[in-house]
Amino acid sequence: VERMPAIEIEHLNKRYGATEAVRDVSFAVEPAEIFGILGPNGAGKTTTVECVAALRTPDSGSIRVLGRDPRDRALRALVGVQLQESGLQDKLTVQEALELYAACYREPADWRALAAGLGLTDRLGTRYAKLSGGQKQRLSIALALIGDPRLVILDELSTGLDPRGRRDVWALVAGLRERGVTVLLVTHLTEEAARLCDRVAVFDRGEIVALDTPAALAAGHGDLDSAVISL
Ligand code: ATP
């Protein structure tokens, strides 16, 4: 039995010039937990997950991902990251992108099944440049999952998705939960956090102002929305 946290962050600090984006943030995500990060624009959510994903270097503090340094190459096969900017060539079709990414892993997930689960089957032949924003978003989620990762980092999973797309990605996260995959997800939607997450950290101005289960956070406030606004 793995007792070590999937992610352990201690006293993380990150600034951009005069902006203190993240200030003394500490939290741990347990294996198989769905952990949400909520908070207003500019609260430091993306900066925090980018440090976990080794896309940024912290100024101070420590981060362990599956017991390793975030830059450890062994994590590439174990961690899936949904990127806001895909860096994909505009001329690649959806199928070519999926096949290209799948080829990077020894035991990739079934890309056809992933595409189907994300409503992309009828877009397989479409070039990246011609996808809608929501379709690009669906593809970025598929690419995060294609290595069949143990840990998935999702930044604004359902932003820009229509109700059907939102339902699809929520079902996908529920499927990850069933398979014991750990998920760290940034969201603006309290409904999404309440539905999907075991625990939620609420960020404000670079700091964690609350951390608990959605039910405990909502207690005494009616719902999670009112609770978050009152913090
Ligand atoms: P949002 O909900 O708007 O995505 P967020 O909670 O993810 O916000 P971050 O993107 O982490 O917040 O930004 C935290 C702070 O750091 C903000 O004040 C932002 O202006 C600043 N910031 C973020 N990225 C940079 C950058 N590359 N250069 C300078 N400042 C930055």
Coordinates of C-alpha atoms and ligand atoms in Angstrom, one line a residue:
V1 CA 0.0 0.0 0.0
E2 CA 1.3 3.4 -1.1
R3 CA 1.2 5.8 1.9
M4 CA 3.2 8.6 0.4
P5 CA 1.2 11.6 -0.8
A6 CA 0.8 11.8 -4.6
I7 CA 1.7 15.5 -4.4
E8 CA 3.3 17.2 -1.4
I9 CA 3.9 21.0 -1.5
E10 CA 5.6 22.7 1.4
H11 CA 6.0 26.5 1.8
L12 CA 5.9 27.2 -2.0
N13 CA 6.7 30.8 -3.0
K14 CA 6.7 32.2 -6.5
R15 CA 6.9 35.8 -7.6
Y16 CA 6.9 37.6 -10.9
G17 CA 8.9 40.8 -10.3
A18 CA 6.9 42.7 -7.7
T19 CA 3.9 40.3 -7.9
E20 CA 3.8 37.6 -5.2
A21 CA 1.8 35.1 -7.2
V22 CA 2.1 32.3 -4.6
R23 CA 2.9 32.9 -0.9
D24 CA 3.8 30.1 1.5
V25 CA 1.4 27.5 0.0
S26 CA 1.5 24.0 1.6
F27 CA -0.9 21.1 0.9
A28 CA -0.8 17.4 0.1
V29 CA -2.8 15.4 -2.4
E30 CA -3.4 11.8 -1.4
P31 CA -3.2 8.9 -3.9
A32 CA -6.4 8.4 -5.8
E33 CA -7.8 11.7 -4.5
I34 CA -9.5 14.3 -6.8
F35 CA -8.2 17.6 -5.4
G36 CA -9.6 20.9 -6.6
I37 CA -8.1 24.4 -6.6
L38 CA -10.7 27.2 -6.6
G39 CA -10.3 30.9 -6.4
P40 CA -10.7 34.2 -8.2
N41 CA -8.6 35.4 -11.2
G42 CA -5.0 36.0 -10.3
A43 CA -5.1 34.0 -7.1
G44 CA -2.1 31.9 -8.0
K45 CA -3.8 28.7 -9.1
T46 CA -2.2 28.2 -12.4
T47 CA 1.2 29.2 -11.1
T48 CA 0.9 26.6 -8.4
V49 CA 0.0 23.8 -10.8
E50 CA 2.7 24.9 -13.3
C51 CA 5.2 24.5 -10.5
V52 CA 3.9 21.0 -9.8
A53 CA 4.1 20.2 -13.6
A54 CA 7.7 21.5 -13.7
L55 CA 6.7 24.2 -16.1
R56 CA 7.9 26.8 -13.7
T57 CA 10.6 26.8 -11.0
P58 CA 9.6 27.9 -7.5
D59 CA 11.5 30.7 -5.8
S60 CA 11.5 28.6 -2.6
G61 CA 9.7 25.7 -0.9
S62 CA 9.6 22.1 -1.9
I63 CA 7.4 20.0 -4.2
R64 CA 7.3 16.2 -4.4
V65 CA 5.3 14.5 -7.1
L66 CA 4.9 10.7 -6.6
G67 CA 7.9 11.1 -4.2
R68 CA 10.1 12.7 -6.8
D69 CA 11.3 16.1 -7.9
P70 CA 8.9 17.6 -10.4
R71 CA 11.6 17.6 -13.1
D72 CA 12.5 13.9 -12.7
R73 CA 12.3 12.3 -16.1
A74 CA 10.7 9.2 -14.6
L75 CA 7.5 11.3 -14.1
R76 CA 7.0 11.8 -17.8
A77 CA 5.3 8.4 -18.2
L78 CA 3.4 8.8 -14.9
V79 CA 2.0 12.3 -15.0
G80 CA -0.4 13.8 -17.6
V81 CA -0.7 17.6 -17.9
Q82 CA -3.4 19.5 -19.8
L83 CA -1.8 22.6 -21.2
Q84 CA -3.7 25.8 -22.0
E85 CA -1.3 26.3 -25.0
S86 CA -0.9 23.0 -26.8
G87 CA 2.1 23.9 -28.9
L88 CA 0.6 21.7 -31.6
Q89 CA 1.2 22.4 -35.2
D90 CA -1.8 23.9 -36.8
K91 CA -1.6 21.5 -39.7
L92 CA -1.8 18.3 -37.6
T93 CA -5.1 16.6 -37.7
V94 CA -6.8 15.4 -34.4
Q95 CA -5.9 11.8 -35.3
E96 CA -2.3 12.7 -36.2
A97 CA -1.9 14.5 -32.8
L98 CA -3.4 11.6 -30.9
E99 CA -1.1 9.1 -32.7
L100 CA 1.9 11.3 -32.3
Y101 CA 1.4 11.6 -28.5
A102 CA 0.5 7.9 -28.2
A103 CA 3.7 6.9 -29.9
C104 CA 5.6 8.7 -27.0
Y105 CA 4.5 6.0 -24.5
R106 CA 5.3 2.4 -24.1
E107 CA 1.7 1.6 -23.0
P108 CA -0.5 4.3 -24.2
A109 CA -4.2 4.5 -23.6
D110 CA -6.5 3.7 -26.5
W111 CA -6.7 7.0 -28.4
R112 CA -9.8 6.0 -30.3
A113 CA -11.7 5.4 -27.0
L114 CA -10.4 8.6 -25.6
A115 CA -11.5 10.6 -28.7
A116 CA -14.9 8.9 -28.5
G117 CA -15.3 9.7 -24.8
L118 CA -14.5 13.4 -25.5
G119 CA -16.8 13.6 -28.5
L120 CA -14.0 14.0 -31.0
T121 CA -14.7 11.0 -33.3
D122 CA -16.2 13.1 -36.0
R123 CA -13.3 15.5 -35.9
L124 CA -10.4 13.0 -36.3
G125 CA -9.6 14.3 -39.8
T126 CA -9.8 18.0 -38.9
R127 CA -6.7 20.1 -38.7
Y128 CA -5.9 21.7 -35.4
A129 CA -6.2 25.2 -36.8
K130 CA -9.8 24.5 -37.8
L131 CA -11.0 23.3 -34.4
S132 CA -13.3 25.4 -32.3
G133 CA -12.1 26.5 -28.9
G134 CA -14.0 23.8 -27.1
Q135 CA -12.8 21.1 -29.5
K136 CA -9.2 22.2 -28.9
Q137 CA -9.9 22.0 -25.2
R138 CA -11.3 18.4 -25.6
L139 CA -8.1 17.5 -27.5
S140 CA -5.9 18.9 -24.8
I141 CA -7.6 16.7 -22.3
A142 CA -7.3 13.7 -24.5
L143 CA -3.5 14.4 -24.9
A144 CA -3.2 14.7 -21.1
L145 CA -4.6 11.2 -20.7
I146 CA -3.0 9.4 -23.6
G147 CA -0.1 8.1 -21.6
D148 CA -2.5 6.4 -19.2
P149 CA -1.0 8.5 -16.3
R150 CA -1.2 7.8 -12.6
L151 CA -1.6 11.5 -11.9
V152 CA -3.4 14.1 -14.0
I153 CA -3.1 17.8 -13.8
L154 CA -6.0 19.7 -15.4
D155 CA -6.2 23.5 -15.6
E156 CA -9.7 24.7 -16.2
L157 CA -10.9 21.5 -17.5
S158 CA -14.3 22.6 -18.7
T159 CA -13.7 26.3 -19.6
G160 CA -15.2 27.0 -23.0
L161 CA -17.1 23.7 -23.2
D162 CA -20.8 23.5 -23.9
P163 CA -23.1 21.6 -21.5
R164 CA -22.6 18.3 -23.4
G165 CA -18.8 18.7 -23.3
R166 CA -18.9 19.5 -19.7
R167 CA -20.9 16.4 -19.0
D168 CA -18.4 14.4 -21.1
V169 CA -15.4 15.6 -19.1
W170 CA -17.1 15.2 -15.8
A171 CA -17.8 11.5 -16.8
L172 CA -14.2 11.2 -17.8
V173 CA -13.0 12.4 -14.4
A174 CA -15.4 10.0 -12.7
G175 CA -13.8 7.2 -14.7
L176 CA -10.3 8.3 -13.6
R177 CA -11.6 8.2 -10.0
E178 CA -12.8 4.6 -10.5
R179 CA -9.3 3.6 -11.8
G180 CA -7.6 5.2 -8.8
V181 CA -5.9 7.9 -10.8
T182 CA -5.0 11.0 -8.8
V183 CA -6.3 14.3 -10.2
L184 CA -5.2 17.9 -9.4
L185 CA -7.7 20.3 -11.1
V186 CA -8.0 24.0 -11.3
T187 CA -11.5 25.3 -11.7
H188 CA -13.6 28.4 -11.5
L189 CA -16.8 26.4 -11.2
T190 CA -18.0 25.6 -7.7
E191 CA -20.5 23.2 -9.2
E192 CA -17.7 21.3 -10.8
A193 CA -15.6 21.3 -7.6
A194 CA -18.6 20.1 -5.6
R195 CA -19.4 17.3 -8.0
L196 CA -15.9 16.0 -8.7
C197 CA -13.6 16.8 -5.8
D198 CA -12.8 15.0 -2.6
R199 CA -11.2 18.1 -1.2
V200 CA -10.8 21.7 -2.4
A201 CA -8.2 24.4 -1.6
V202 CA -9.6 27.9 -2.0
F203 CA -6.8 30.3 -3.1
D204 CA -6.9 34.1 -2.7
R205 CA -4.1 36.5 -3.5
G206 CA -1.5 33.8 -3.6
E207 CA -2.5 32.1 -0.4
I208 CA -4.8 29.2 0.7
V209 CA -7.7 30.7 2.6
A210 CA -9.6 27.4 3.1
L211 CA -9.1 23.7 2.5
D212 CA -11.7 21.0 3.2
T213 CA -14.3 18.8 1.6
P214 CA -16.8 20.6 -0.6
A215 CA -19.6 19.6 1.9
A216 CA -17.6 21.0 4.9
L217 CA -16.8 24.2 3.0
A218 CA -20.4 24.7 2.1
A219 CA -21.8 23.9 5.6
G220 CA -23.6 26.9 7.0
H221 CA -23.5 28.8 3.7
G222 CA -26.2 27.0 1.7
D223 CA -23.9 26.1 -1.1
L224 CA -20.2 26.1 -2.1
D225 CA -20.7 29.3 -4.2
S226 CA -21.8 31.3 -1.3
A227 CA -19.2 29.8 0.9
V228 CA -16.4 30.7 -1.5
I229 CA -17.6 34.2 -2.0
S230 CA -17.8 34.8 1.8
L231 CA -14.2 33.8 2.3
Ligands
ATP1 P1 -6.9 32.9 -13.4 O1 -8.0 32.4 -12.6 O2 -7.1 34.3 -13.9 O3 -6.3 31.9 -14.4 P2 -4.8 32.2 -11.4 O4 -5.3 32.0 -10.1 O5 -4.5 31.0 -12.2 O6 -5.7 33.2 -12.3 P3 -2.0 32.9 -11.9 O7 -2.1 32.8 -13.3 O8 -1.3 31.9 -11.1 O9 -3.5 33.1 -11.2 O10 -1.4 34.4 -11.6 C1 -1.1 34.8 -10.3 C2 -0.5 36.2 -10.3 O11 0.7 36.2 -11.0 C3 -1.4 37.2 -11.0 O12 -1.3 38.5 -10.4 C4 -0.8 37.4 -12.4 O13 -0.9 38.7 -12.9 C5 0.7 37.1 -12.1 N1 1.3 36.4 -13.3 C6 1.0 35.2 -13.8 N2 1.8 34.8 -14.7 C7 2.7 35.8 -14.9 C8 3.8 36.1 -15.8 N3 4.2 35.2 -16.7 N4 4.5 37.2 -15.6 C9 4.1 38.1 -14.7 N5 3.1 38.0 -13.8 C10 2.4 36.8 -13.9

